Coordinates of C-alpha atoms in Angstrom, one line a residue:
N239 CA 75.3 39.8 -33.6
S240 CA 78.8 40.9 -31.8
S241 CA 76.9 43.5 -29.5
S242 CA 73.7 44.3 -28.2
L243 CA 72.4 47.2 -27.4
V244 CA 72.2 47.6 -23.6
C245 CA 70.3 50.7 -21.9
Q246 CA 71.6 51.6 -18.4
N247 CA 71.4 55.0 -16.3
G248 CA 69.3 56.2 -19.4
I249 CA 72.4 55.6 -21.5
T250 CA 72.8 53.7 -24.8
S251 CA 75.4 51.9 -26.0
F252 CA 76.9 49.0 -27.6
L253 CA 78.6 45.9 -25.5
P254 CA 79.9 42.9 -27.0
R255 CA 77.7 39.6 -26.4
A256 CA 80.8 37.9 -24.6
R257 CA 80.6 40.8 -21.9
I258 CA 77.1 40.2 -21.1
I259 CA 77.0 36.7 -20.6
T260 CA 80.3 37.2 -18.4
M261 CA 77.9 39.5 -16.2
V262 CA 75.2 37.4 -16.1
N263 CA 76.7 34.3 -14.9
F264 CA 78.3 36.5 -12.3
K265 CA 75.1 37.4 -11.0
V266 CA 74.7 33.3 -11.0
A267 CA 77.1 32.6 -9.0
A268 CA 75.9 35.6 -6.3
L269 CA 72.9 34.5 -5.9
C270 CA 74.1 30.6 -5.1
L271 CA 76.7 31.6 -2.8
A272 CA 74.3 34.3 -0.9
A273 CA 72.0 30.7 -0.3
S274 CA 74.9 28.7 0.7
I275 CA 75.7 31.2 3.5
F276 CA 71.7 32.0 4.3
P277 CA 70.1 28.9 3.5
Q278 CA 66.7 30.8 5.5
S279 CA 67.1 33.5 2.4
A280 CA 66.4 30.8 -0.3
T281 CA 63.0 30.6 0.5
A282 CA 62.3 33.7 -1.1
F283 CA 63.2 32.4 -4.1
T284 CA 61.5 29.9 -4.6
P285 CA 57.6 29.6 -5.7
K286 CA 54.9 28.5 -2.7
A287 CA 51.8 26.7 -3.6
F288 CA 48.4 29.1 -2.9
V289 CA 46.7 28.5 0.2
P290 CA 43.6 30.3 0.6
K291 CA 43.0 31.9 3.8
S292 CA 40.5 31.4 6.0
V293 CA 38.1 34.2 6.7
T294 CA 36.7 34.6 10.4
K295 CA 32.6 36.2 10.0
P296 CA 32.6 38.7 13.2
V297 CA 29.3 37.0 15.5
T298 CA 26.5 39.4 15.2
A299 CA 23.7 39.7 17.6
S300 CA 21.4 37.8 14.6
D301 CA 24.3 34.5 14.5
A302 CA 23.3 34.3 18.3
L303 CA 19.9 33.6 17.4
W304 CA 20.1 30.9 14.8
R305 CA 19.2 27.6 15.5
P306 CA 19.3 24.2 13.5
P307 CA 17.5 23.8 11.6
M308 CA 13.4 22.6 13.1
N309 CA 13.2 18.8 12.4
M310 CA 9.2 17.8 11.0
V311 CA 7.4 14.9 13.1
A312 CA 4.4 12.5 12.9
G313 CA 1.4 14.6 12.4
G314 CA 2.9 17.8 9.7
A315 CA 3.9 19.8 13.3
E316 CA 7.4 21.4 13.2
K317 CA 9.2 20.0 16.9
A318 CA 11.8 23.1 17.6
Y319 CA 15.2 22.2 18.6
G320 CA 15.1 22.2 22.7
E321 CA 12.0 22.3 23.8
E322 CA 10.6 25.4 26.2
Y323 CA 8.0 24.8 29.2
Y324 CA 6.2 27.3 31.4
E325 CA 4.8 26.0 34.5
G326 CA 5.3 22.9 33.1
V327 CA 3.4 23.5 29.8
R328 CA 5.0 22.7 27.1
I329 CA 5.5 26.1 24.7
G330 CA 5.9 25.6 20.8
P331 CA 3.5 25.9 17.5
P332 CA 0.2 23.3 17.3
P333 CA -0.4 20.5 15.0
D334 CA -1.9 21.7 11.5
L335 CA -5.8 20.5 12.1
P336 CA -5.8 18.1 9.2
S337 CA -3.3 16.2 10.4
L338 CA -4.7 15.8 14.2
L339 CA -7.9 15.2 13.2
L340 CA -6.1 11.9 10.9
H341 CA -4.3 10.7 13.8
N342 CA -7.2 10.9 16.0
R343 CA -9.1 8.8 12.7
I344 CA -11.4 11.7 12.1
V345 CA -12.0 12.5 8.2
Y346 CA -13.7 15.9 7.4
I347 CA -15.8 16.7 4.3
G348 CA -16.9 20.0 4.6
M349 CA -16.6 20.9 0.7
P350 CA -18.4 19.9 -2.4
L351 CA -17.1 17.0 -3.7
V352 CA -15.0 17.7 -6.3
P353 CA -11.6 15.9 -7.3
A354 CA -9.4 17.2 -5.8
V355 CA -12.0 16.4 -1.9
T356 CA -12.5 13.3 -3.8
E357 CA -8.7 12.7 -3.8
L358 CA -8.3 13.7 -0.3
V359 CA -10.9 11.5 1.4
I360 CA -9.8 8.4 -0.3
A361 CA -5.8 8.6 0.6
E362 CA -7.2 8.9 4.0
L363 CA -9.4 6.8 3.8
L364 CA -7.1 3.9 2.5
Y365 CA -3.9 5.3 5.0
L366 CA -6.4 4.4 8.4
N367 CA -7.5 1.2 6.8
Y368 CA -3.5 0.3 6.8
E369 CA -2.9 1.8 10.1
S370 CA -5.3 0.0 11.9
T371 CA -7.8 -2.5 10.7
S372 CA -10.2 -3.0 13.6
D373 CA -10.5 0.6 15.2
P374 CA -13.3 3.1 13.6
I375 CA -12.7 5.7 11.5
T376 CA -15.5 8.7 11.7
M377 CA -16.6 10.8 8.8
Y378 CA -17.9 14.1 8.9
I379 CA -19.6 15.5 6.5
N380 CA -21.3 18.8 5.7
S381 CA -21.6 19.1 1.9
S382 CA -23.3 20.1 -1.0
G383 CA -22.7 17.1 -3.1
T384 CA -21.9 17.8 -6.2
T385 CA -23.3 21.2 -6.5
T386 CA -23.0 24.1 -5.1
A387 CA -25.1 25.7 -2.7
G388 CA -26.7 27.9 -5.0
G389 CA -27.3 24.5 -7.1
Q390 CA -24.8 25.0 -9.9
S391 CA -22.6 21.7 -10.8
V392 CA -19.5 21.6 -9.9
G393 CA -18.7 18.2 -9.7
F394 CA -19.4 14.2 -10.8
E395 CA -21.7 11.5 -9.1
T396 CA -18.4 9.0 -10.1
E397 CA -16.4 11.5 -6.9
A398 CA -19.7 10.1 -4.7
F399 CA -19.6 6.7 -6.2
A400 CA -15.5 6.4 -5.7
I401 CA -15.8 7.6 -1.9
A402 CA -18.6 5.1 -1.1
D403 CA -16.9 2.0 -3.0
V404 CA -13.4 2.9 -0.6
M405 CA -16.1 3.4 2.6
K406 CA -17.1 -0.4 1.6
Y407 CA -13.7 -1.8 0.8
V408 CA -11.7 -0.4 4.0
R409 CA -11.8 -3.1 6.3
P410 CA -12.0 -0.4 9.6
P411 CA -15.7 0.6 10.1
V412 CA -16.5 3.7 8.8
H413 CA -19.3 6.0 11.0
T414 CA -21.1 9.0 9.4
V415 CA -22.0 12.2 10.9
A416 CA -24.0 15.1 9.5
L417 CA -23.7 18.6 10.5
G418 CA -24.7 21.9 8.6
Q419 CA -25.9 20.1 5.9
A420 CA -25.7 16.8 3.5
F421 CA -27.2 17.5 0.4
G422 CA -27.7 14.7 -3.0
A423 CA -24.2 13.5 -3.2
A424 CA -23.6 13.9 0.6
A425 CA -26.4 12.3 1.5
M426 CA -26.1 9.1 -0.2
L427 CA -22.0 9.5 1.5
L428 CA -24.1 9.9 5.0
S429 CA -26.3 6.7 4.2
Q430 CA -23.2 4.9 3.5
G431 CA -21.6 4.6 7.3
K432 CA -21.8 1.1 9.1
R433 CA -25.4 0.6 10.2
G434 CA -26.3 1.6 13.8
H435 CA -23.5 4.3 13.7
R436 CA -24.8 6.9 11.5
F437 CA -25.6 9.9 13.1
A438 CA -26.9 14.0 13.0
L439 CA -26.2 17.1 15.0
P440 CA -29.7 18.4 15.7
N441 CA -29.5 21.7 13.2
A442 CA -28.3 19.4 10.4
T443 CA -30.4 19.6 7.2
I444 CA -30.2 16.8 4.7
L445 CA -31.4 17.1 1.0
L446 CA -32.6 14.2 -1.7
N447 CA -32.1 15.2 -5.2
Q448 CA -31.5 14.0 -8.4
P449 CA -28.4 14.9 -10.4
K450 CA -28.1 17.9 -12.5
S451 CA -26.9 17.4 -16.2
M452 CA -25.1 20.3 -17.6
A453 CA -24.7 18.8 -20.9
R454 CA -23.9 21.1 -24.6
G455 CA -23.7 20.1 -27.9
Q456 CA -25.0 18.5 -30.3
A457 CA -28.1 16.6 -29.9
S458 CA -26.6 13.4 -30.1
D459 CA -23.8 14.3 -27.4
I460 CA -26.5 15.4 -25.0
A461 CA -28.7 12.4 -25.4
I462 CA -25.6 10.7 -24.9
K463 CA -24.8 12.5 -21.4
A464 CA -28.1 12.6 -20.4
R465 CA -28.2 8.5 -20.2
E466 CA -25.6 8.5 -18.2
V467 CA -27.1 10.5 -16.0
Q468 CA -29.8 8.6 -15.8
H469 CA -27.4 5.6 -15.0
N470 CA -25.9 7.7 -11.9
R471 CA -29.0 8.6 -10.9
R472 CA -30.5 5.8 -10.6
T473 CA -27.2 4.1 -8.9
T474 CA -27.1 6.5 -6.1
C475 CA -30.7 5.7 -5.5
E476 CA -29.8 2.2 -5.1
L477 CA -27.1 2.5 -2.6
I478 CA -29.6 5.1 -0.5
A479 CA -32.3 2.1 -1.1
S480 CA -30.2 -0.3 -0.1
A481 CA -29.0 1.9 3.2
C482 CA -32.6 2.7 4.5
G483 CA -33.8 -0.9 3.4
K484 CA -36.7 0.8 1.0
P485 CA -37.9 -0.4 -2.2
V486 CA -35.9 1.4 -4.9
R487 CA -39.3 2.8 -6.6
T488 CA -40.2 4.7 -3.7
V489 CA -36.5 6.8 -3.3
M490 CA -36.5 7.4 -7.3
D491 CA -39.9 9.1 -6.8
D492 CA -38.4 10.8 -3.3
C493 CA -35.3 12.0 -5.6
A494 CA -37.5 13.3 -8.4
R495 CA -37.8 16.5 -6.4
V496 CA -36.2 18.0 -4.7
K497 CA -36.7 16.8 -0.3
Y498 CA -35.6 18.3 2.7
L499 CA -35.4 16.0 5.7
Q500 CA -34.8 17.0 8.8
P501 CA -32.6 15.1 11.4
H502 CA -35.6 13.5 12.9
E503 CA -37.2 12.7 9.5
A504 CA -34.2 11.3 8.3
V505 CA -34.0 9.1 11.3
E506 CA -37.6 7.9 10.3
Y507 CA -36.6 7.3 6.6
G508 CA -34.0 5.5 7.5
L509 CA -30.9 7.4 6.5
I510 CA -29.4 7.6 9.5
D511 CA -29.7 5.7 13.4
Q512 CA -29.5 8.4 16.1
V513 CA -29.6 12.4 16.1
I514 CA -27.1 12.9 18.8
E515 CA -26.6 16.4 20.9
N516 CA -22.6 16.4 22.1
E517 CA -19.8 14.2 21.6
K518 CA -20.6 12.2 24.5
A519 CA -23.1 10.0 22.6
L520 CA -20.6 9.2 19.8
P521 CA -19.8 5.2 20.5
V522 CA -16.2 6.2 20.2
Q523 CA -14.0 9.4 21.4
P524 CA -11.3 11.0 19.8
S525 CA -8.4 10.6 22.3
F526 CA -7.5 13.9 22.4
I527 CA -11.0 14.6 23.7
T528 CA -10.3 11.8 26.3
Q529 CA -7.1 13.6 27.5
M530 CA -9.1 17.0 27.8

């Protein structure tokens, strides 16, 4: 078309195309002239890359108390950033108790011998074995064995066999101490300590019994389980007999029924070597006791 529709000041009119082109060219020329005379104004028409502005967060009271993350150190304790002291004594969180005992070569069995307990005890024994092959390991036993205090079976005798085998496998000598109770499989572990270093506290109770079978199902399955229980019973009695220096038949007869042993009776039976009154009777004292 030779003309175009132009709207100016609210009035619509038709202007020739040539006149519109002339007007556009005049405006472009005017802009170029202004850019040559005032170079700084040309930057107003130049697109700029987007640069994000940094926002400064005002410092609050809670930010002033912020500290760098704590560092984990050996023993499971958390070491704060910058130690604080009061009258020459360091102030800080105490180390967790299991790590403190492990650091002093102490293994504590305070629960029935369920798989989780067995896993932890074996891991501690293996760790202490590779940490030192000569320093003794002290094992404190306060366990009802593979049953609860009420006599309900909660574990298998193989849990106790695994711990007993690792006690013999590691090179450091393992000293055993009974406190509270050492029933069934726990009494067997008590006897597996190094000869001459098996102890009991004065009020500990030691119990000899035979494994219990909780087999259910078909008669053939119960018979298979019964044979396995008989095998575990004989293995337990053989380990106790070897540690006590008694015939296997005698130990099996004693385990046929429940047999309670007080500490001095356990010494006569050969299950332990000595009844101790305090930690001074131990041949090896933990390092944290000597520093008190």
